[in-house]
Amino acid sequence: MLSQLYQDNIAILLEKIEEAEAIVVGGAAGMSAASGYNWYQTDENFLKYFGNFADMYGIENIFYGFYYRFITREERWAYIATLIKFVYDAEAGQPYLDLLQLLQGKNYSVLTTNQDTQFSKVFPKEKVSTIQGDWRYFQCSNRCHDHVYFNKEQVEEMYANIKGTRIPTELIPTCPECGQDMEPWVRSRVFLEGSFFRNELMKSQVFLMKNKYKKILFLELGVGTMTPMFIKEPFWEMTYSLPGAYYITINPKDAVVPRKIEEKGLVINQDIARVLQDALIEKGKKHYPIG
């Protein structure tokens, strides 16, 4: 039995989506966790793909493994190839599919710190800004030039040739310009904030410039407290400063509305997958009554 407060929150969510002239979605790790892809836990997906690394090195989750100090380049790249293979193979999570249906026919843009390509698998490319990188691309670790490289063929070859927890040295990807090792194009100390990054950022900025004085909804999904400066804090500031703005945050743990925008915000402290699914069901009842 759904509580009255929860039902009211679902109703407000649908109302704000319906009446919004523009919607900015801010999605982070909680969206993928709600889809069953938790990069911070030892779960079935982790053991399926990374069991050899867990046994050999004591690695406990996907995220930790990327920062593990492997002794050899061959071991590190075997892990990276496994990680990116997992990203390519992972099916689009149901919360992403439900969100797409909820936003059908709306004017929206997606800003995400996720690097796992889940948003890109579901939403049109032009609507998604991946500001923290994307595992499907490599860059030069030395940042000797401004270019990123689509890596699917290289990753498939590396993954197919893993022996134990190593790949052959000759399969380690190297920069075509300077010969240094490549690096995944994801946030790190060598992250390339070049033209590709600026284009991703520009998509979101252009949308905001065009729509900031309209009735705009900032919909935050699964954003934690690790990097609040990319989505959470900007959403708070824009909700405060823009007259037609409203803010909704959905997160079972880290959802909060600051006091200065409490009249323009809503907290839904529930599982994201459940909220989006229930909202989609209620939307269907509203527009397509049964009987």
PDB file of C-alpha atoms in Angstrom:
ATOM      1  CA  MET A   1       0.000   0.000   0.000  1.00  0.00           C
ATOM      2  CA  LEU A   2       1.517   3.295  -1.107  1.00  0.00           C
ATOM      3  CA  SER A   3       1.606   6.053   1.479  1.00  0.00           C
ATOM      4  CA  GLN A   4      -0.334   9.227   0.795  1.00  0.00           C
ATOM      5  CA  LEU A   5       2.871  11.281   0.878  1.00  0.00           C
ATOM      6  CA  TYR A   6       4.475   9.058  -1.756  1.00  0.00           C
ATOM      7  CA  GLN A   7       1.389   9.247  -3.980  1.00  0.00           C
ATOM      8  CA  ASP A   8       1.343  13.021  -3.592  1.00  0.00           C
ATOM      9  CA  ASN A   9       5.028  13.200  -4.565  1.00  0.00           C
ATOM     10  CA  ILE A  10       4.404  11.120  -7.694  1.00  0.00           C
ATOM     11  CA  ALA A  11       1.530  13.438  -8.595  1.00  0.00           C
ATOM     12  CA  ILE A  12       3.721  16.526  -8.158  1.00  0.00           C
ATOM     13  CA  LEU A  13       6.510  14.942 -10.234  1.00  0.00           C
ATOM     14  CA  LEU A  14       4.116  14.266 -13.099  1.00  0.00           C
ATOM     15  CA  GLU A  15       2.543  17.703 -12.798  1.00  0.00           C
ATOM     16  CA  LYS A  16       5.912  19.473 -12.934  1.00  0.00           C
ATOM     17  CA  ILE A  17       7.058  17.409 -15.921  1.00  0.00           C
ATOM     18  CA  GLU A  18       3.769  18.097 -17.719  1.00  0.00           C
ATOM     19  CA  GLU A  19       3.773  21.849 -17.145  1.00  0.00           C
ATOM     20  CA  ALA A  20       7.494  22.422 -17.736  1.00  0.00           C
ATOM     21  CA  GLU A  21       8.485  24.250 -20.897  1.00  0.00           C
ATOM     22  CA  ALA A  22      12.019  22.918 -20.497  1.00  0.00           C
ATOM     23  CA  ILE A  23      13.551  20.138 -18.404  1.00  0.00           C
ATOM     24  CA  VAL A  24      17.178  19.678 -17.426  1.00  0.00           C
ATOM     25  CA  VAL A  25      17.918  16.175 -16.164  1.00  0.00           C
ATOM     26  CA  GLY A  26      20.986  15.760 -13.965  1.00  0.00           C
ATOM     27  CA  GLY A  27      21.887  12.088 -13.752  1.00  0.00           C
ATOM     28  CA  ALA A  28      24.648  10.413 -11.780  1.00  0.00           C
ATOM     29  CA  ALA A  29      25.738   7.056 -10.375  1.00  0.00           C
ATOM     30  CA  GLY A  30      22.469   6.462  -8.536  1.00  0.00           C
ATOM     31  CA  MET A  31      20.646   6.049 -11.848  1.00  0.00           C
ATOM     32  CA  SER A  32      22.889   3.180 -12.883  1.00  0.00           C
ATOM     33  CA  ALA A  33      22.798   1.671  -9.390  1.00  0.00           C
ATOM     34  CA  ALA A  34      18.998   1.680  -9.650  1.00  0.00           C
ATOM     35  CA  SER A  35      19.418  -0.216 -12.922  1.00  0.00           C
ATOM     36  CA  GLY A  36      21.481  -2.915 -11.230  1.00  0.00           C
ATOM     37  CA  TYR A  37      24.869  -1.531 -12.259  1.00  0.00           C
ATOM     38  CA  ASN A  38      26.562  -0.561  -9.017  1.00  0.00           C
ATOM     39  CA  TRP A  39      30.222   0.303  -9.518  1.00  0.00           C
ATOM     40  CA  TYR A  40      30.850   0.556  -5.797  1.00  0.00           C
ATOM     41  CA  GLN A  41      29.734  -2.897  -4.665  1.00  0.00           C
ATOM     42  CA  THR A  42      30.766  -6.525  -4.997  1.00  0.00           C
ATOM     43  CA  ASP A  43      27.749  -7.905  -6.851  1.00  0.00           C
ATOM     44  CA  GLU A  44      26.847 -10.457  -9.496  1.00  0.00           C
ATOM     45  CA  ASN A  45      27.945  -8.261 -12.407  1.00  0.00           C
ATOM     46  CA  PHE A  46      31.285  -7.568 -10.763  1.00  0.00           C
ATOM     47  CA  LEU A  47      32.011 -11.223 -10.071  1.00  0.00           C
ATOM     48  CA  LYS A  48      30.919 -12.262 -13.579  1.00  0.00           C
ATOM     49  CA  TYR A  49      33.303  -9.912 -15.341  1.00  0.00           C
ATOM     50  CA  PHE A  50      35.995  -9.227 -12.763  1.00  0.00           C
ATOM     51  CA  GLY A  51      36.153 -12.433 -10.717  1.00  0.00           C
ATOM     52  CA  ASN A  52      39.738 -13.199 -11.778  1.00  0.00           C
ATOM     53  CA  PHE A  53      40.848  -9.727 -10.681  1.00  0.00           C
ATOM     54  CA  ALA A  54      38.982 -10.013  -7.391  1.00  0.00           C
ATOM     55  CA  ASP A  55      40.728 -13.337  -6.681  1.00  0.00           C
ATOM     56  CA  MET A  56      44.177 -12.197  -7.764  1.00  0.00           C
ATOM     57  CA  TYR A  57      44.327  -8.682  -6.332  1.00  0.00           C
ATOM     58  CA  GLY A  58      41.549  -8.448  -3.743  1.00  0.00           C
ATOM     59  CA  ILE A  59      39.699  -5.842  -5.814  1.00  0.00           C
ATOM     60  CA  GLU A  60      36.210  -5.390  -4.360  1.00  0.00           C
ATOM     61  CA  ASN A  61      34.364  -3.292  -6.920  1.00  0.00           C
ATOM     62  CA  ILE A  62      34.643  -1.862 -10.414  1.00  0.00           C
ATOM     63  CA  PHE A  63      35.471   1.677  -9.323  1.00  0.00           C
ATOM     64  CA  TYR A  64      38.251   0.581  -6.964  1.00  0.00           C
ATOM     65  CA  GLY A  65      39.781  -1.595  -9.657  1.00  0.00           C
ATOM     66  CA  PHE A  66      40.321   1.306 -12.036  1.00  0.00           C
ATOM     67  CA  TYR A  67      42.514   3.028  -9.449  1.00  0.00           C
ATOM     68  CA  TYR A  68      44.302  -0.119  -8.303  1.00  0.00           C
ATOM     69  CA  ARG A  69      48.088   0.079  -8.722  1.00  0.00           C
ATOM     70  CA  PHE A  70      48.801  -2.867 -10.982  1.00  0.00           C
ATOM     71  CA  ILE A  71      52.454  -3.824 -11.188  1.00  0.00           C
ATOM     72  CA  THR A  72      52.514  -4.182 -14.979  1.00  0.00           C
ATOM     73  CA  ARG A  73      50.923  -2.326 -17.870  1.00  0.00           C
ATOM     74  CA  GLU A  74      49.691  -5.644 -19.241  1.00  0.00           C
ATOM     75  CA  GLU A  75      47.675  -6.305 -16.085  1.00  0.00           C
ATOM     76  CA  ARG A  76      46.265  -2.779 -15.916  1.00  0.00           C
ATOM     77  CA  TRP A  77      45.120  -2.864 -19.523  1.00  0.00           C
ATOM     78  CA  ALA A  78      43.561  -6.291 -19.075  1.00  0.00           C
ATOM     79  CA  TYR A  79      41.456  -4.767 -16.319  1.00  0.00           C
ATOM     80  CA  ILE A  80      40.609  -1.673 -18.370  1.00  0.00           C
ATOM     81  CA  ALA A  81      39.627  -3.818 -21.352  1.00  0.00           C
ATOM     82  CA  THR A  82      37.371  -5.899 -19.103  1.00  0.00           C
ATOM     83  CA  LEU A  83      35.785  -2.765 -17.649  1.00  0.00           C
ATOM     84  CA  ILE A  84      35.061  -1.235 -21.037  1.00  0.00           C
ATOM     85  CA  LYS A  85      33.799  -4.557 -22.406  1.00  0.00           C
ATOM     86  CA  PHE A  86      31.343  -4.585 -19.486  1.00  0.00           C
ATOM     87  CA  VAL A  87      30.237  -1.051 -20.416  1.00  0.00           C
ATOM     88  CA  TYR A  88      29.618  -2.055 -24.041  1.00  0.00           C
ATOM     89  CA  ASP A  89      27.777  -5.249 -23.097  1.00  0.00           C
ATOM     90  CA  ALA A  90      25.527  -3.799 -20.383  1.00  0.00           C
ATOM     91  CA  GLU A  91      21.934  -3.469 -21.554  1.00  0.00           C
ATOM     92  CA  ALA A  92      20.129  -0.185 -21.057  1.00  0.00           C
ATOM     93  CA  GLY A  93      18.704  -0.080 -17.540  1.00  0.00           C
ATOM     94  CA  GLN A  94      14.943   0.060 -17.042  1.00  0.00           C
ATOM     95  CA  PRO A  95      15.048   3.396 -15.150  1.00  0.00           C
ATOM     96  CA  TYR A  96      16.626   4.996 -18.222  1.00  0.00           C
ATOM     97  CA  LEU A  97      13.941   3.554 -20.477  1.00  0.00           C
ATOM     98  CA  ASP A  98      11.200   4.693 -18.090  1.00  0.00           C
ATOM     99  CA  LEU A  99      12.683   8.183 -17.919  1.00  0.00           C
ATOM    100  CA  LEU A 100      12.684   8.385 -21.715  1.00  0.00           C
ATOM    101  CA  GLN A 101       8.964   7.584 -21.730  1.00  0.00           C
ATOM    102  CA  LEU A 102       8.235  10.161 -19.039  1.00  0.00           C
ATOM    103  CA  LEU A 103       9.993  12.837 -21.091  1.00  0.00           C
ATOM    104  CA  GLN A 104       8.363  11.878 -24.383  1.00  0.00           C
ATOM    105  CA  GLY A 105       7.309  14.984 -26.276  1.00  0.00           C
ATOM    106  CA  LYS A 106       9.074  17.336 -23.868  1.00  0.00           C
ATOM    107  CA  ASN A 107      11.835  19.868 -24.477  1.00  0.00           C
ATOM    108  CA  TYR A 108      14.743  18.495 -22.426  1.00  0.00           C
ATOM    109  CA  SER A 109      18.472  18.114 -22.023  1.00  0.00           C
ATOM    110  CA  VAL A 110      20.503  15.587 -20.004  1.00  0.00           C
ATOM    111  CA  LEU A 111      23.613  16.494 -18.030  1.00  0.00           C
ATOM    112  CA  THR A 112      25.448  13.489 -16.607  1.00  0.00           C
ATOM    113  CA  THR A 113      28.599  12.709 -14.668  1.00  0.00           C
ATOM    114  CA  ASN A 114      28.191   9.020 -15.547  1.00  0.00           C
ATOM    115  CA  GLN A 115      30.805   7.563 -17.843  1.00  0.00           C
ATOM    116  CA  ASP A 116      29.044   4.232 -18.387  1.00  0.00           C
ATOM    117  CA  THR A 117      27.139   5.316 -21.541  1.00  0.00           C
ATOM    118  CA  GLN A 118      23.725   4.299 -20.156  1.00  0.00           C
ATOM    119  CA  PHE A 119      22.187   7.679 -21.029  1.00  0.00           C
ATOM    120  CA  SER A 120      23.790   7.552 -24.480  1.00  0.00           C
ATOM    121  CA  LYS A 121      22.306   4.102 -25.126  1.00  0.00           C
ATOM    122  CA  VAL A 122      18.780   5.415 -24.586  1.00  0.00           C
ATOM    123  CA  PHE A 123      18.657   9.144 -25.381  1.00  0.00           C
ATOM    124  CA  PRO A 124      19.536  10.999 -28.602  1.00  0.00           C
ATOM    125  CA  LYS A 125      23.201  11.979 -28.691  1.00  0.00           C
ATOM    126  CA  GLU A 126      22.441  15.663 -29.148  1.00  0.00           C
ATOM    127  CA  LYS A 127      20.483  15.732 -25.877  1.00  0.00           C
ATOM    128  CA  VAL A 128      23.160  14.187 -23.643  1.00  0.00           C
ATOM    129  CA  SER A 129      26.147  16.063 -22.192  1.00  0.00           C
ATOM    130  CA  THR A 130      28.774  13.684 -20.799  1.00  0.00           C
ATOM    131  CA  ILE A 131      30.911  16.120 -18.841  1.00  0.00           C
ATOM    132  CA  GLN A 132      32.997  13.561 -16.940  1.00  0.00           C
ATOM    133  CA  GLY A 133      34.052  11.484 -19.892  1.00  0.00           C
ATOM    134  CA  ASP A 134      32.964   8.325 -21.698  1.00  0.00           C
ATOM    135  CA  TRP A 135      34.571   4.869 -21.498  1.00  0.00           C
ATOM    136  CA  ARG A 136      34.080   4.344 -25.236  1.00  0.00           C
ATOM    137  CA  TYR A 137      36.934   6.718 -26.053  1.00  0.00           C
ATOM    138  CA  PHE A 138      40.699   6.769 -25.575  1.00  0.00           C
ATOM    139  CA  GLN A 139      42.955   9.806 -25.352  1.00  0.00           C
ATOM    140  CA  CYS A 140      46.715  10.264 -25.211  1.00  0.00           C
ATOM    141  CA  SER A 141      47.899   9.936 -21.601  1.00  0.00           C
ATOM    142  CA  ASN A 142      50.406  12.697 -22.358  1.00  0.00           C
ATOM    143  CA  ARG A 143      47.671  14.933 -23.849  1.00  0.00           C
ATOM    144  CA  CYS A 144      50.013  15.669 -26.727  1.00  0.00           C
ATOM    145  CA  HIS A 145      47.147  16.506 -29.068  1.00  0.00           C
ATOM    146  CA  ASP A 146      43.451  17.358 -28.929  1.00  0.00           C
ATOM    147  CA  HIS A 147      41.691  14.213 -30.104  1.00  0.00           C
ATOM    148  CA  VAL A 148      39.812  11.257 -28.645  1.00  0.00           C
ATOM    149  CA  TYR A 149      39.454   7.855 -30.325  1.00  0.00           C
ATOM    150  CA  PHE A 150      36.481   5.489 -30.428  1.00  0.00           C
ATOM    151  CA  ASN A 151      37.813   2.263 -28.962  1.00  0.00           C
ATOM    152  CA  LYS A 152      35.354  -0.598 -29.545  1.00  0.00           C
ATOM    153  CA  GLU A 153      37.516  -2.623 -31.951  1.00  0.00           C
ATOM    154  CA  GLN A 154      40.632  -2.240 -29.790  1.00  0.00           C
ATOM    155  CA  VAL A 155      38.743  -3.211 -26.653  1.00  0.00           C
ATOM    156  CA  GLU A 156      37.245  -6.302 -28.280  1.00  0.00           C
ATOM    157  CA  GLU A 157      40.688  -7.423 -29.418  1.00  0.00           C
ATOM    158  CA  MET A 158      42.273  -6.819 -26.016  1.00  0.00           C
ATOM    159  CA  TYR A 159      39.461  -8.602 -24.197  1.00  0.00           C
ATOM    160  CA  ALA A 160      39.595 -11.605 -26.526  1.00  0.00           C
ATOM    161  CA  ASN A 161      43.321 -12.013 -25.823  1.00  0.00           C
ATOM    162  CA  ILE A 162      43.345 -11.769 -22.014  1.00  0.00           C
ATOM    163  CA  LYS A 163      45.278 -14.635 -20.474  1.00  0.00           C
ATOM    164  CA  GLY A 164      44.520 -14.824 -16.780  1.00  0.00           C
ATOM    165  CA  THR A 165      44.775 -11.148 -15.840  1.00  0.00           C
ATOM    166  CA  ARG A 166      47.129  -9.923 -18.586  1.00  0.00           C
ATOM    167  CA  ILE A 167      47.049  -8.932 -22.226  1.00  0.00           C
ATOM    168  CA  PRO A 168      49.958  -9.190 -24.706  1.00  0.00           C
ATOM    169  CA  THR A 169      52.204  -6.127 -24.597  1.00  0.00           C
ATOM    170  CA  GLU A 170      51.685  -5.397 -28.278  1.00  0.00           C
ATOM    171  CA  LEU A 171      47.944  -4.876 -27.708  1.00  0.00           C
ATOM    172  CA  ILE A 172      48.409  -2.029 -25.220  1.00  0.00           C
ATOM    173  CA  PRO A 173      46.978   1.014 -27.059  1.00  0.00           C
ATOM    174  CA  THR A 174      49.514   3.742 -27.755  1.00  0.00           C
ATOM    175  CA  CYS A 175      49.185   7.295 -29.024  1.00  0.00           C
ATOM    176  CA  PRO A 176      49.608   7.580 -32.819  1.00  0.00           C
ATOM    177  CA  GLU A 177      51.326  10.944 -32.352  1.00  0.00           C
ATOM    178  CA  CYS A 178      53.824  10.547 -29.483  1.00  0.00           C
ATOM    179  CA  GLY A 179      53.859   6.808 -28.802  1.00  0.00           C
ATOM    180  CA  GLN A 180      52.886   7.084 -25.132  1.00  0.00           C
ATOM    181  CA  ASP A 181      50.195   4.810 -23.730  1.00  0.00           C
ATOM    182  CA  MET A 182      46.630   5.850 -24.333  1.00  0.00           C
ATOM    183  CA  GLU A 183      44.246   6.411 -21.434  1.00  0.00           C
ATOM    184  CA  PRO A 184      40.462   6.049 -21.132  1.00  0.00           C
ATOM    185  CA  TRP A 185      38.737   9.385 -21.692  1.00  0.00           C
ATOM    186  CA  VAL A 186      37.270   9.606 -18.191  1.00  0.00           C
ATOM    187  CA  ARG A 187      37.860  12.000 -15.322  1.00  0.00           C
ATOM    188  CA  SER A 188      41.404  11.514 -13.986  1.00  0.00           C
ATOM    189  CA  ARG A 189      44.537  13.578 -13.427  1.00  0.00           C
ATOM    190  CA  VAL A 190      45.205  13.473 -17.202  1.00  0.00           C
ATOM    191  CA  PHE A 191      41.599  13.947 -18.382  1.00  0.00           C
ATOM    192  CA  LEU A 192      41.624  15.783 -21.721  1.00  0.00           C
ATOM    193  CA  GLU A 193      39.369  18.834 -21.529  1.00  0.00           C
ATOM    194  CA  GLY A 194      39.780  19.558 -25.225  1.00  0.00           C
ATOM    195  CA  SER A 195      37.364  20.237 -28.066  1.00  0.00           C
ATOM    196  CA  PHE A 196      35.396  17.013 -27.508  1.00  0.00           C
ATOM    197  CA  PHE A 197      34.847  17.920 -23.862  1.00  0.00           C
ATOM    198  CA  ARG A 198      33.904  21.501 -24.725  1.00  0.00           C
ATOM    199  CA  ASN A 199      31.355  20.274 -27.267  1.00  0.00           C
ATOM    200  CA  GLU A 200      29.736  18.069 -24.620  1.00  0.00           C
ATOM    201  CA  LEU A 201      29.609  20.955 -22.174  1.00  0.00           C
ATOM    202  CA  MET A 202      28.302  23.337 -24.816  1.00  0.00           C
ATOM    203  CA  LYS A 203      25.210  21.210 -25.505  1.00  0.00           C
ATOM    204  CA  SER A 204      23.991  21.747 -21.955  1.00  0.00           C
ATOM    205  CA  GLN A 205      24.997  25.392 -21.839  1.00  0.00           C
ATOM    206  CA  VAL A 206      23.235  26.246 -25.089  1.00  0.00           C
ATOM    207  CA  PHE A 207      20.052  24.547 -23.867  1.00  0.00           C
ATOM    208  CA  LEU A 208      20.156  26.542 -20.638  1.00  0.00           C
ATOM    209  CA  MET A 209      20.741  29.826 -22.444  1.00  0.00           C
ATOM    210  CA  LYS A 210      17.733  29.201 -24.690  1.00  0.00           C
ATOM    211  CA  ASN A 211      15.396  28.083 -21.925  1.00  0.00           C
ATOM    212  CA  LYS A 212      16.456  29.598 -18.610  1.00  0.00           C
ATOM    213  CA  TYR A 213      13.653  32.168 -18.499  1.00  0.00           C
ATOM    214  CA  LYS A 214      10.943  29.641 -19.310  1.00  0.00           C
ATOM    215  CA  LYS A 215       9.120  27.420 -16.835  1.00  0.00           C
ATOM    216  CA  ILE A 216      12.080  25.098 -16.298  1.00  0.00           C
ATOM    217  CA  LEU A 217      12.344  21.921 -14.238  1.00  0.00           C
ATOM    218  CA  PHE A 218      15.660  20.728 -12.830  1.00  0.00           C
ATOM    219  CA  LEU A 219      15.274  16.996 -12.282  1.00  0.00           C
ATOM    220  CA  GLU A 220      18.137  15.482 -10.293  1.00  0.00           C
ATOM    221  CA  LEU A 221      18.457  11.686 -10.340  1.00  0.00           C
ATOM    222  CA  GLY A 222      20.928   9.738  -8.232  1.00  0.00           C
ATOM    223  CA  VAL A 223      23.413  12.526  -7.573  1.00  0.00           C
ATOM    224  CA  GLY A 224      25.475  11.887  -4.448  1.00  0.00           C
ATOM    225  CA  THR A 225      27.776  14.066  -2.377  1.00  0.00           C
ATOM    226  CA  MET A 226      31.113  13.049  -3.913  1.00  0.00           C
ATOM    227  CA  THR A 227      31.094  15.696  -6.674  1.00  0.00           C
ATOM    228  CA  PRO A 228      28.214  18.127  -5.941  1.00  0.00           C
ATOM    229  CA  MET A 229      29.816  20.901  -7.979  1.00  0.00           C
ATOM    230  CA  PHE A 230      28.833  19.414 -11.353  1.00  0.00           C
ATOM    231  CA  ILE A 231      25.062  18.952 -10.988  1.00  0.00           C
ATOM    232  CA  LYS A 232      23.666  19.373  -7.480  1.00  0.00           C
ATOM    233  CA  GLU A 233      25.034  22.803  -6.569  1.00  0.00           C
ATOM    234  CA  PRO A 234      24.440  24.396 -10.021  1.00  0.00           C
ATOM    235  CA  PHE A 235      20.860  23.098  -9.967  1.00  0.00           C
ATOM    236  CA  TRP A 236      20.332  24.677  -6.539  1.00  0.00           C
ATOM    237  CA  GLU A 237      21.755  28.023  -7.672  1.00  0.00           C
ATOM    238  CA  MET A 238      19.749  28.136 -10.893  1.00  0.00           C
ATOM    239  CA  THR A 239      16.547  27.152  -9.107  1.00  0.00           C
ATOM    240  CA  TYR A 240      17.156  30.011  -6.668  1.00  0.00           C
ATOM    241  CA  SER A 241      17.972  32.629  -9.300  1.00  0.00           C
ATOM    242  CA  LEU A 242      15.574  31.767 -12.142  1.00  0.00           C
ATOM    243  CA  PRO A 243      11.969  32.875 -11.548  1.00  0.00           C
ATOM    244  CA  GLY A 244      10.321  29.998 -13.432  1.00  0.00           C
ATOM    245  CA  ALA A 245      12.511  27.221 -12.052  1.00  0.00           C
ATOM    246  CA  TYR A 246      11.538  24.222  -9.938  1.00  0.00           C
ATOM    247  CA  TYR A 247      13.820  21.511  -8.522  1.00  0.00           C
ATOM    248  CA  ILE A 248      13.063  17.833  -7.875  1.00  0.00           C
ATOM    249  CA  THR A 249      15.615  15.418  -6.472  1.00  0.00           C
ATOM    250  CA  ILE A 250      15.050  11.651  -6.385  1.00  0.00           C
ATOM    251  CA  ASN A 251      17.514   9.615  -4.365  1.00  0.00           C
ATOM    252  CA  PRO A 252      17.087   7.087  -1.542  1.00  0.00           C
ATOM    253  CA  LYS A 253      20.023   8.566   0.401  1.00  0.00           C
ATOM    254  CA  ASP A 254      21.334  11.939  -0.746  1.00  0.00           C
ATOM    255  CA  ALA A 255      18.194  13.870  -1.659  1.00  0.00           C
ATOM    256  CA  VAL A 256      17.914  17.262   0.008  1.00  0.00           C
ATOM    257  CA  VAL A 257      16.477  20.692  -0.812  1.00  0.00           C
ATOM    258  CA  PRO A 258      18.304  23.704   0.674  1.00  0.00           C
ATOM    259  CA  ARG A 259      16.203  26.020   2.803  1.00  0.00           C
ATOM    260  CA  LYS A 260      16.591  28.914   0.384  1.00  0.00           C
ATOM    261  CA  ILE A 261      14.675  27.002  -2.326  1.00  0.00           C
ATOM    262  CA  GLU A 262      12.380  24.869  -0.167  1.00  0.00           C
ATOM    263  CA  GLU A 263       9.329  26.577  -1.707  1.00  0.00           C
ATOM    264  CA  LYS A 264      10.599  25.695  -5.184  1.00  0.00           C
ATOM    265  CA  GLY A 265      11.730  22.138  -4.569  1.00  0.00           C
ATOM    266  CA  LEU A 266      10.658  18.578  -3.829  1.00  0.00           C
ATOM    267  CA  VAL A 267      12.564  15.693  -2.223  1.00  0.00           C
ATOM    268  CA  ILE A 268      11.640  12.101  -3.039  1.00  0.00           C
ATOM    269  CA  ASN A 269      13.710   9.835  -0.773  1.00  0.00           C
ATOM    270  CA  GLN A 270      12.854   6.600  -2.561  1.00  0.00           C
ATOM    271  CA  ASP A 271      14.408   4.089  -4.944  1.00  0.00           C
ATOM    272  CA  ILE A 272      14.768   5.787  -8.329  1.00  0.00           C
ATOM    273  CA  ALA A 273      13.670   2.728 -10.302  1.00  0.00           C
ATOM    274  CA  ARG A 274      10.475   2.450  -8.274  1.00  0.00           C
ATOM    275  CA  VAL A 275       9.657   6.161  -8.532  1.00  0.00           C
ATOM    276  CA  LEU A 276      10.114   6.331 -12.301  1.00  0.00           C
ATOM    277  CA  GLN A 277       8.155   3.125 -12.836  1.00  0.00           C
ATOM    278  CA  ASP A 278       5.286   4.262 -10.608  1.00  0.00           C
ATOM    279  CA  ALA A 279       5.250   7.668 -12.279  1.00  0.00           C
ATOM    280  CA  LEU A 280       5.040   6.033 -15.703  1.00  0.00           C
ATOM    281  CA  ILE A 281       2.147   3.836 -14.532  1.00  0.00           C
ATOM    282  CA  GLU A 282       0.307   6.854 -13.148  1.00  0.00           C
ATOM    283  CA  LYS A 283       0.944   8.785 -16.346  1.00  0.00           C
ATOM    284  CA  GLY A 284      -0.611   5.929 -18.296  1.00  0.00           C
ATOM    285  CA  LYS A 285      -3.678   5.924 -16.074  1.00  0.00           C
ATOM    286  CA  LYS A 286      -4.104   9.648 -16.508  1.00  0.00           C
ATOM    287  CA  HIS A 287      -3.900   9.683 -20.290  1.00  0.00           C
ATOM    288  CA  TYR A 288      -5.247   6.256 -21.083  1.00  0.00           C
ATOM    289  CA  PRO A 289      -7.922   5.313 -18.519  1.00  0.00           C
ATOM    290  CA  ILE A 290      -8.886   1.637 -18.401  1.00  0.00           C
ATOM    291  CA  GLY A 291     -12.556   0.615 -18.569  1.00  0.00           C
TER     292      GLY A 291
END
